[in-house]
Amino acid sequence: MVDAEQEAPRTGGTPRTAGTGLRVPLRRRRFRLLYAGQCLSRTGDFVFQVSLAGYAVTAGDPALLAYTLFGQATGTVLMLLVGGALADRFGARRVMLWADAARVLATAGVAAQVAAGGRHVWAIAACGLLLGLGDGAFEPAFTLAFTELLPKTELLAANALQSIALRTAGIAGAALGGVLLAAVGAGASLALGTAGFALALGLVLVAGRWPTADRPASGDGLLKEATGGLRYVFAHRWLWVSIGSFGVSVALVVAPAKALLPPASADVLGGGAGTYSLLVGSQAAGALLGGLLVGRLRRIPPGVLVFGGMTVVCAGFAVLGLSSSVAASVGVALLVGAVLSAATVAWAATLQSRVPGELIGRVSSVDWLISLGVSPLALVAVPHLLGFGSPAAVLVVASVVALAVSAATVLVPDVRRLAWPAGSAA
């Protein structure tokens, strides 16, 4: 296969091998290697999560899982404060290598602790913290890597591929983790999860250094550089409105639904955990479909696609809180998964194509920080909200409020007028 990287510069036009569809970014060798690595690391991550949860349950030690997740969440939030500035200063490749090395060490440390009986909770928490630091450094760097490796016209297709990989890895990794846990035990299963991060690191090394835009040193400290992303966001109305609107949807619907939908589905639909599992599976299947089809929606302006889509998602969760039909709920869950996936893919491509290259890492950090930062707060609020109504009622009210915010976002002129880069491959 011809390597299109030699046929068109990153900021230039369309390569001679150009076409349409998801295959276009895969014609570039470095992107293929990066993408393959992420398929492996995401699968390994899910294997690790399932294996650790399974071990904590069978060993009767929920504290082990709780401390690991607490350390990971803490590390992710802390690193996101400066992770984007690191990516913008040192380039995506170098930061991704650091991040994957940290995640290999962290997951290997957890596997070693489990193999030894998990006696030292402080060591487990420290490994979780290191894992979170790696996650927080990796995500903004990975967002930046797309813009360093691909022209703007291929970003939508690349993000659709990434969405498909994430959903597929979730399904495959969860199943594989369960099989490995039963077949080889928790220690070996966790070690095999670690291998995913190690392989991803190796493939980035194999890809070699890639050209990056010159970024003259600002002379500012890292923390001051990090605030540059925040200043840029607040200087552009389409950005702060969009990120704020996403934050509202996550805080009111996407995050709380993980706690509210199981009891709501049990109360309204009956069937217990099996019914909820069916809804989760339907949403995952829809997400795969949304990643495949988002490229066909390019006639819709990105702002309308993203926040019109979030309006549909919020409406879907309201229906899930009210529906008494399992068949109808499954269909709605499929639609919610598809539309949410398409909206997030379109948002990632819009962010990457419109933010200046030297600021993408930092702006991405702000975006991730808002989304991840509100999730724990929203989940903590759920028990208090249940004092005012049933899980279904709380979910419906929250969804209606978020729906109104998303619909209003579509009406903001700066958001509504957003446009795709000319000739975007999808």
XYZ file of C-alpha atoms in Angstrom:
426
model
C 0.000 0.000 0.000
C 1.314 3.436 -0.921
C 2.206 5.598 2.085
C 0.335 8.857 1.577
C 2.501 10.637 4.166
C 5.043 11.354 1.459
C 2.393 12.610 -0.937
C 0.811 15.477 0.969
C 2.136 17.644 3.762
C 0.177 17.805 7.016
C -1.093 21.266 6.214
C -1.460 20.707 2.511
C -4.070 19.378 0.173
C -5.393 15.988 -0.696
C -2.988 13.100 -1.356
C -2.920 11.544 -4.793
C -4.416 8.375 -3.341
C -7.304 10.315 -1.847
C -10.729 8.844 -1.700
C -13.590 8.835 0.693
C -14.463 6.675 3.645
C -12.817 5.471 6.805
C -9.878 3.939 4.940
C -8.347 7.263 3.967
C -6.401 7.962 7.199
C -5.242 4.327 7.280
C -3.208 4.934 4.117
C -0.707 6.771 6.301
C 1.821 4.423 7.891
C 2.329 6.346 11.123
C -1.398 6.715 11.697
C -1.878 2.985 11.039
C 0.709 2.153 13.685
C -0.759 4.638 16.172
C -4.262 3.325 15.528
C -3.218 -0.327 15.866
C -1.479 0.514 19.128
C -4.595 2.168 20.489
C -6.774 -0.799 19.546
C -4.405 -2.982 21.582
C -4.037 -0.611 24.536
C -7.776 0.080 24.813
C -8.482 -3.667 24.754
C -5.787 -4.227 27.381
C -7.281 -1.456 29.502
C -10.684 -3.164 29.557
C -9.051 -6.541 30.294
C -7.267 -4.883 33.213
C -10.445 -3.257 34.553
C -12.514 -6.435 34.363
C -9.731 -8.551 35.852
C -9.187 -6.180 38.768
C -12.923 -5.920 39.480
C -13.286 -9.704 39.286
C -10.382 -10.220 41.656
C -11.747 -7.676 44.140
C -15.128 -9.453 44.171
C -13.797 -13.008 44.467
C -11.182 -12.026 47.060
C -13.763 -10.153 49.094
C -11.581 -7.034 49.036
C -13.562 -4.145 47.525
C -11.097 -1.681 49.084
C -8.462 -2.802 46.573
C -10.663 -1.784 43.640
C -11.855 1.404 45.355
C -8.338 2.617 46.143
C -7.103 1.844 42.637
C -9.993 3.728 41.021
C -9.644 6.617 43.463
C -5.935 6.918 42.727
C -6.573 6.693 38.996
C -9.286 9.378 39.028
C -7.148 11.672 41.168
C -4.098 11.248 38.949
C -6.101 11.847 35.773
C -7.608 15.117 37.016
C -4.265 16.371 38.364
C -2.405 15.608 35.132
C -5.097 17.099 32.917
C -4.292 20.455 34.492
C -0.878 20.432 32.764
C -1.060 17.478 30.338
C -2.105 19.591 27.386
C 0.690 22.082 28.037
C 3.185 19.191 28.080
C 1.877 17.949 24.718
C 2.002 21.426 23.182
C 5.527 22.008 24.495
C 7.153 18.628 23.766
C 4.994 17.205 20.970
C 2.405 14.427 21.001
C 4.762 11.497 20.352
C 7.110 12.158 23.264
C 4.277 12.670 25.755
C 2.444 9.552 24.560
C 5.622 7.521 25.104
C 5.977 8.901 28.637
C 2.300 8.239 29.338
C 2.324 4.661 28.059
C 5.532 3.922 30.002
C 3.808 5.176 33.168
C 0.746 3.039 32.452
C 2.865 -0.071 31.834
C 4.630 0.427 35.180
C 1.356 1.135 36.988
C -0.608 -1.827 35.660
C 2.382 -4.149 36.124
C 2.620 -2.907 39.716
C -1.041 -3.714 40.353
C -0.606 -7.165 38.769
C 2.406 -7.827 41.013
C 0.473 -6.726 44.102
C -2.449 -8.989 43.222
C -0.107 -11.913 42.578
C 1.361 -11.290 46.047
C -2.072 -11.211 47.657
C -2.817 -7.475 47.491
C -1.600 -6.836 51.005
C -0.394 -3.259 50.617
C -3.319 -0.947 49.887
C -1.020 2.096 49.771
C 0.970 0.461 46.965
C -2.230 -0.300 45.037
C -3.364 3.316 45.435
C 0.064 4.568 44.301
C -0.151 2.398 41.182
C -3.644 3.750 40.534
C -2.320 7.301 40.889
C 0.481 6.585 38.386
C -2.045 5.009 36.004
C -4.218 8.132 36.231
C -1.237 10.423 35.622
C -0.509 8.435 32.473
C -4.151 8.674 31.346
C -4.255 12.423 31.966
C -1.076 12.988 29.956
C -2.075 10.646 27.145
C -5.527 11.930 26.152
C -4.625 15.524 25.140
C -1.440 14.261 23.465
C -3.439 11.708 21.476
C -5.850 14.442 20.353
C -2.875 16.531 19.234
C -1.294 13.560 17.421
C -4.184 13.413 14.964
C -3.484 16.981 13.847
C 0.258 16.281 13.568
C -0.239 13.182 11.410
C -3.276 14.070 9.286
C -4.619 16.957 7.221
C -7.800 18.583 8.493
C -9.847 16.913 5.761
C -9.201 13.463 7.287
C -9.877 14.263 10.952
C -13.547 13.283 10.910
C -12.754 9.849 9.463
C -9.881 9.363 11.921
C -12.064 10.183 14.915
C -14.765 7.857 13.623
C -12.141 5.084 13.470
C -11.096 5.902 17.030
C -14.705 5.701 18.233
C -15.158 2.324 16.550
C -11.926 1.058 18.121
C -12.992 2.191 21.589
C -16.410 0.530 21.379
C -15.009 -2.677 19.906
C -12.264 -2.782 22.525
C -14.857 -2.376 25.256
C -16.816 -5.381 24.042
C -13.772 -7.554 23.256
C -11.768 -6.496 26.314
C -14.598 -7.137 28.745
C -15.223 -10.604 27.291
C -11.523 -11.441 27.120
C -10.954 -10.232 30.680
C -13.661 -12.554 31.973
C -12.265 -15.541 30.065
C -8.682 -14.874 31.184
C -9.723 -14.340 34.780
C -11.372 -17.752 34.839
C -8.642 -19.498 32.831
C -5.349 -18.157 34.184
C -6.242 -16.239 37.343
C -6.169 -12.567 38.256
C -2.395 -12.059 38.365
C -1.776 -13.427 34.877
C -4.911 -11.779 33.488
C -3.812 -8.373 34.794
C -0.337 -8.915 33.363
C -1.835 -9.647 29.948
C -3.824 -6.407 30.229
C -0.521 -4.628 30.864
C 0.774 -6.049 27.592
C -1.699 -3.880 25.667
C -0.043 -0.684 26.895
C 3.415 -2.133 26.247
C 2.513 -3.022 22.650
C 1.048 0.444 22.066
C 4.275 2.004 23.331
C 6.281 -0.269 21.023
C 4.240 0.677 17.950
C 4.716 4.407 18.624
C 8.462 3.734 18.823
C 8.331 1.785 15.540
C 6.489 4.689 13.892
C 9.565 6.846 14.496
C 9.614 10.590 14.922
C 7.148 12.548 12.853
C 7.299 16.188 11.763
C 5.755 18.689 14.152
C 5.178 22.393 13.845
C 7.862 24.610 15.365
C 6.755 25.783 18.794
C 9.125 28.484 20.079
C 9.551 28.411 23.848
C 7.287 30.959 25.490
C 9.571 31.439 28.465
C 6.582 30.911 30.768
C 6.348 28.185 33.386
C 4.295 25.074 32.724
C 1.365 26.182 34.873
C 1.201 29.564 33.141
C 1.339 27.838 29.752
C -1.479 25.549 30.877
C -3.727 28.543 31.535
C -3.236 29.561 27.891
C -5.759 26.917 26.893
C -8.286 28.301 29.342
C -7.725 31.845 28.070
C -8.199 30.693 24.469
C -11.432 28.874 25.358
C -12.945 31.940 27.048
C -11.855 34.184 24.168
C -13.965 32.183 21.684
C -17.668 31.965 22.336
C -18.242 28.832 20.258
C -15.687 27.007 22.430
C -16.781 27.983 25.923
C -20.447 27.617 25.052
C -19.842 24.165 23.532
C -17.661 22.870 26.357
C -20.059 24.268 28.950
C -23.037 22.680 27.215
C -21.274 19.325 27.086
C -20.486 19.693 30.784
C -24.178 20.217 31.567
C -25.170 17.117 29.563
C -22.525 14.993 31.287
C -23.368 16.321 34.750
C -27.139 15.984 34.417
C -27.567 12.960 32.155
C -24.585 10.973 30.876
C -22.851 10.419 34.238
C -25.933 10.112 36.521
C -27.586 7.705 34.083
C -25.023 5.078 35.136
C -26.501 5.194 38.629
C -30.111 6.098 37.788
C -30.880 3.890 34.786
C -30.441 0.491 36.506
C -33.043 1.138 39.247
C -35.232 3.122 36.846
C -35.320 0.258 34.347
C -36.051 -2.199 37.151
C -38.921 -0.063 38.489
C -40.523 0.746 35.132
C -39.599 -2.240 32.942
C -39.003 -5.001 35.473
C -36.532 -7.779 34.732
C -33.745 -6.544 37.006
C -30.109 -6.683 35.973
C -30.811 -8.630 32.801
C -32.950 -5.821 31.398
C -30.341 -3.200 32.237
C -27.629 -5.335 30.626
C -29.731 -5.495 27.468
C -30.010 -1.687 27.427
C -26.250 -1.266 27.916
C -25.531 -3.743 25.130
C -27.963 -1.958 22.815
C -26.321 1.389 23.544
C -22.882 -0.106 22.799
C -24.137 -1.543 19.513
C -25.614 1.840 18.616
C -22.306 3.535 19.402
C -20.536 1.270 16.917
C -23.151 2.114 14.301
C -22.812 5.836 15.001
C -19.053 5.705 14.470
C -19.560 3.991 11.123
C -22.246 6.387 9.886
C -21.080 9.781 11.153
C -19.155 10.491 7.954
C -22.394 10.356 5.982
C -23.770 13.266 8.021
C -21.360 15.888 6.679
C -24.165 17.831 5.038
C -25.211 18.828 8.558
C -23.047 21.673 9.970
C -20.906 20.353 12.842
C -22.438 22.609 15.518
C -25.936 21.488 14.561
C -24.845 17.836 14.349
C -23.132 17.892 17.746
C -25.720 19.753 19.824
C -28.749 18.699 17.831
C -27.440 15.210 18.501
C -27.044 15.910 22.222
C -30.646 17.171 22.245
C -31.740 13.813 20.827
C -29.563 11.969 23.374
C -31.120 13.831 26.298
C -34.598 13.201 24.911
C -33.699 9.522 24.585
C -32.711 9.255 28.252
C -35.993 10.941 29.231
C -37.868 8.311 27.204
C -35.846 5.537 28.859
C -37.003 6.852 32.217
C -40.641 6.745 31.109
C -40.881 3.738 28.784
C -42.706 0.645 29.996
C -41.875 -1.397 26.879
C -38.638 -3.385 26.769
C -38.650 -3.441 22.971
C -39.128 0.335 22.751
C -36.415 0.929 25.371
C -33.963 -1.246 23.461
C -34.656 0.735 20.294
C -34.195 4.045 22.122
C -30.947 2.819 23.734
C -29.670 1.861 20.273
C -30.526 5.351 18.983
C -28.944 7.066 22.005
C -25.700 5.124 21.524
C -25.545 5.922 17.817
C -26.291 9.635 18.165
C -24.003 10.132 21.179
C -21.145 8.450 19.316
C -21.715 10.563 16.189
C -21.885 13.761 18.257
C -18.652 13.080 20.141
C -16.795 12.120 16.948
C -17.997 15.302 15.224
C -16.990 17.384 18.255
C -13.461 15.931 18.364
C -12.939 16.613 14.654
C -14.282 20.173 15.021
C -11.978 20.904 17.946
C -8.930 19.542 16.123
C -9.632 21.396 12.884
C -10.471 24.829 14.351
C -8.075 25.286 17.283
C -4.525 26.428 16.370
C -2.034 23.557 16.422
C 0.101 25.068 19.173
C -2.921 25.175 21.510
C -4.754 21.938 20.739
C -3.219 20.010 23.624
C -4.160 22.651 26.192
C -7.669 23.223 24.845
C -8.195 19.463 24.774
C -7.131 19.339 28.435
C -9.799 21.902 29.319
C -12.393 19.877 27.404
C -11.405 16.599 29.124
C -11.173 18.254 32.531
C -14.712 19.640 32.362
C -16.152 16.308 31.180
C -14.264 14.145 33.678
C -14.390 16.637 36.526
C -18.180 16.897 36.668
C -18.782 13.131 36.526
C -17.788 12.265 40.137
C -19.674 15.310 41.460
C -22.792 14.286 39.554
C -22.630 10.718 40.868
C -22.179 11.937 44.450
C -25.298 14.098 44.042
C -27.499 11.188 42.902
C -28.321 9.772 46.385
C -29.358 13.243 47.583
C -31.578 13.811 44.546
C -33.362 10.504 45.137
C -34.818 12.050 48.273
C -37.009 14.176 45.983
C -38.314 11.449 43.675
C -37.892 8.013 42.136
C -34.836 7.184 39.970
C -37.013 7.388 36.848
C -38.409 10.803 37.843
C -34.955 12.219 38.609
C -33.617 10.918 35.281
C -36.519 12.424 33.330
C -36.278 15.867 34.970
C -32.485 16.012 34.562
C -32.785 14.922 30.923
C -35.365 17.601 30.130
C -33.164 20.335 31.642
C -30.099 19.117 29.697
C -32.238 18.843 26.542
C -33.181 22.523 26.863
C -29.528 23.529 27.278
C -28.412 21.478 24.239
C -31.235 22.844 22.089
C -30.352 26.399 23.128
C -26.712 25.757 22.208
C -27.726 25.029 18.604
C -29.218 28.524 18.455
C -25.987 30.300 19.433
C -24.820 31.922 16.156
C -21.113 31.074 16.619
C -22.003 27.419 17.160
C -24.600 27.206 14.401
C -22.208 28.741 11.838
C -19.387 26.231 12.393
C -18.394 24.518 9.134
C -16.454 21.427 8.126
C -13.038 21.842 6.473
C -13.518 21.781 2.704
C -13.293 18.275 1.276
C -13.297 16.419 4.626
C -12.908 12.692 4.107
C -15.516 10.676 5.944
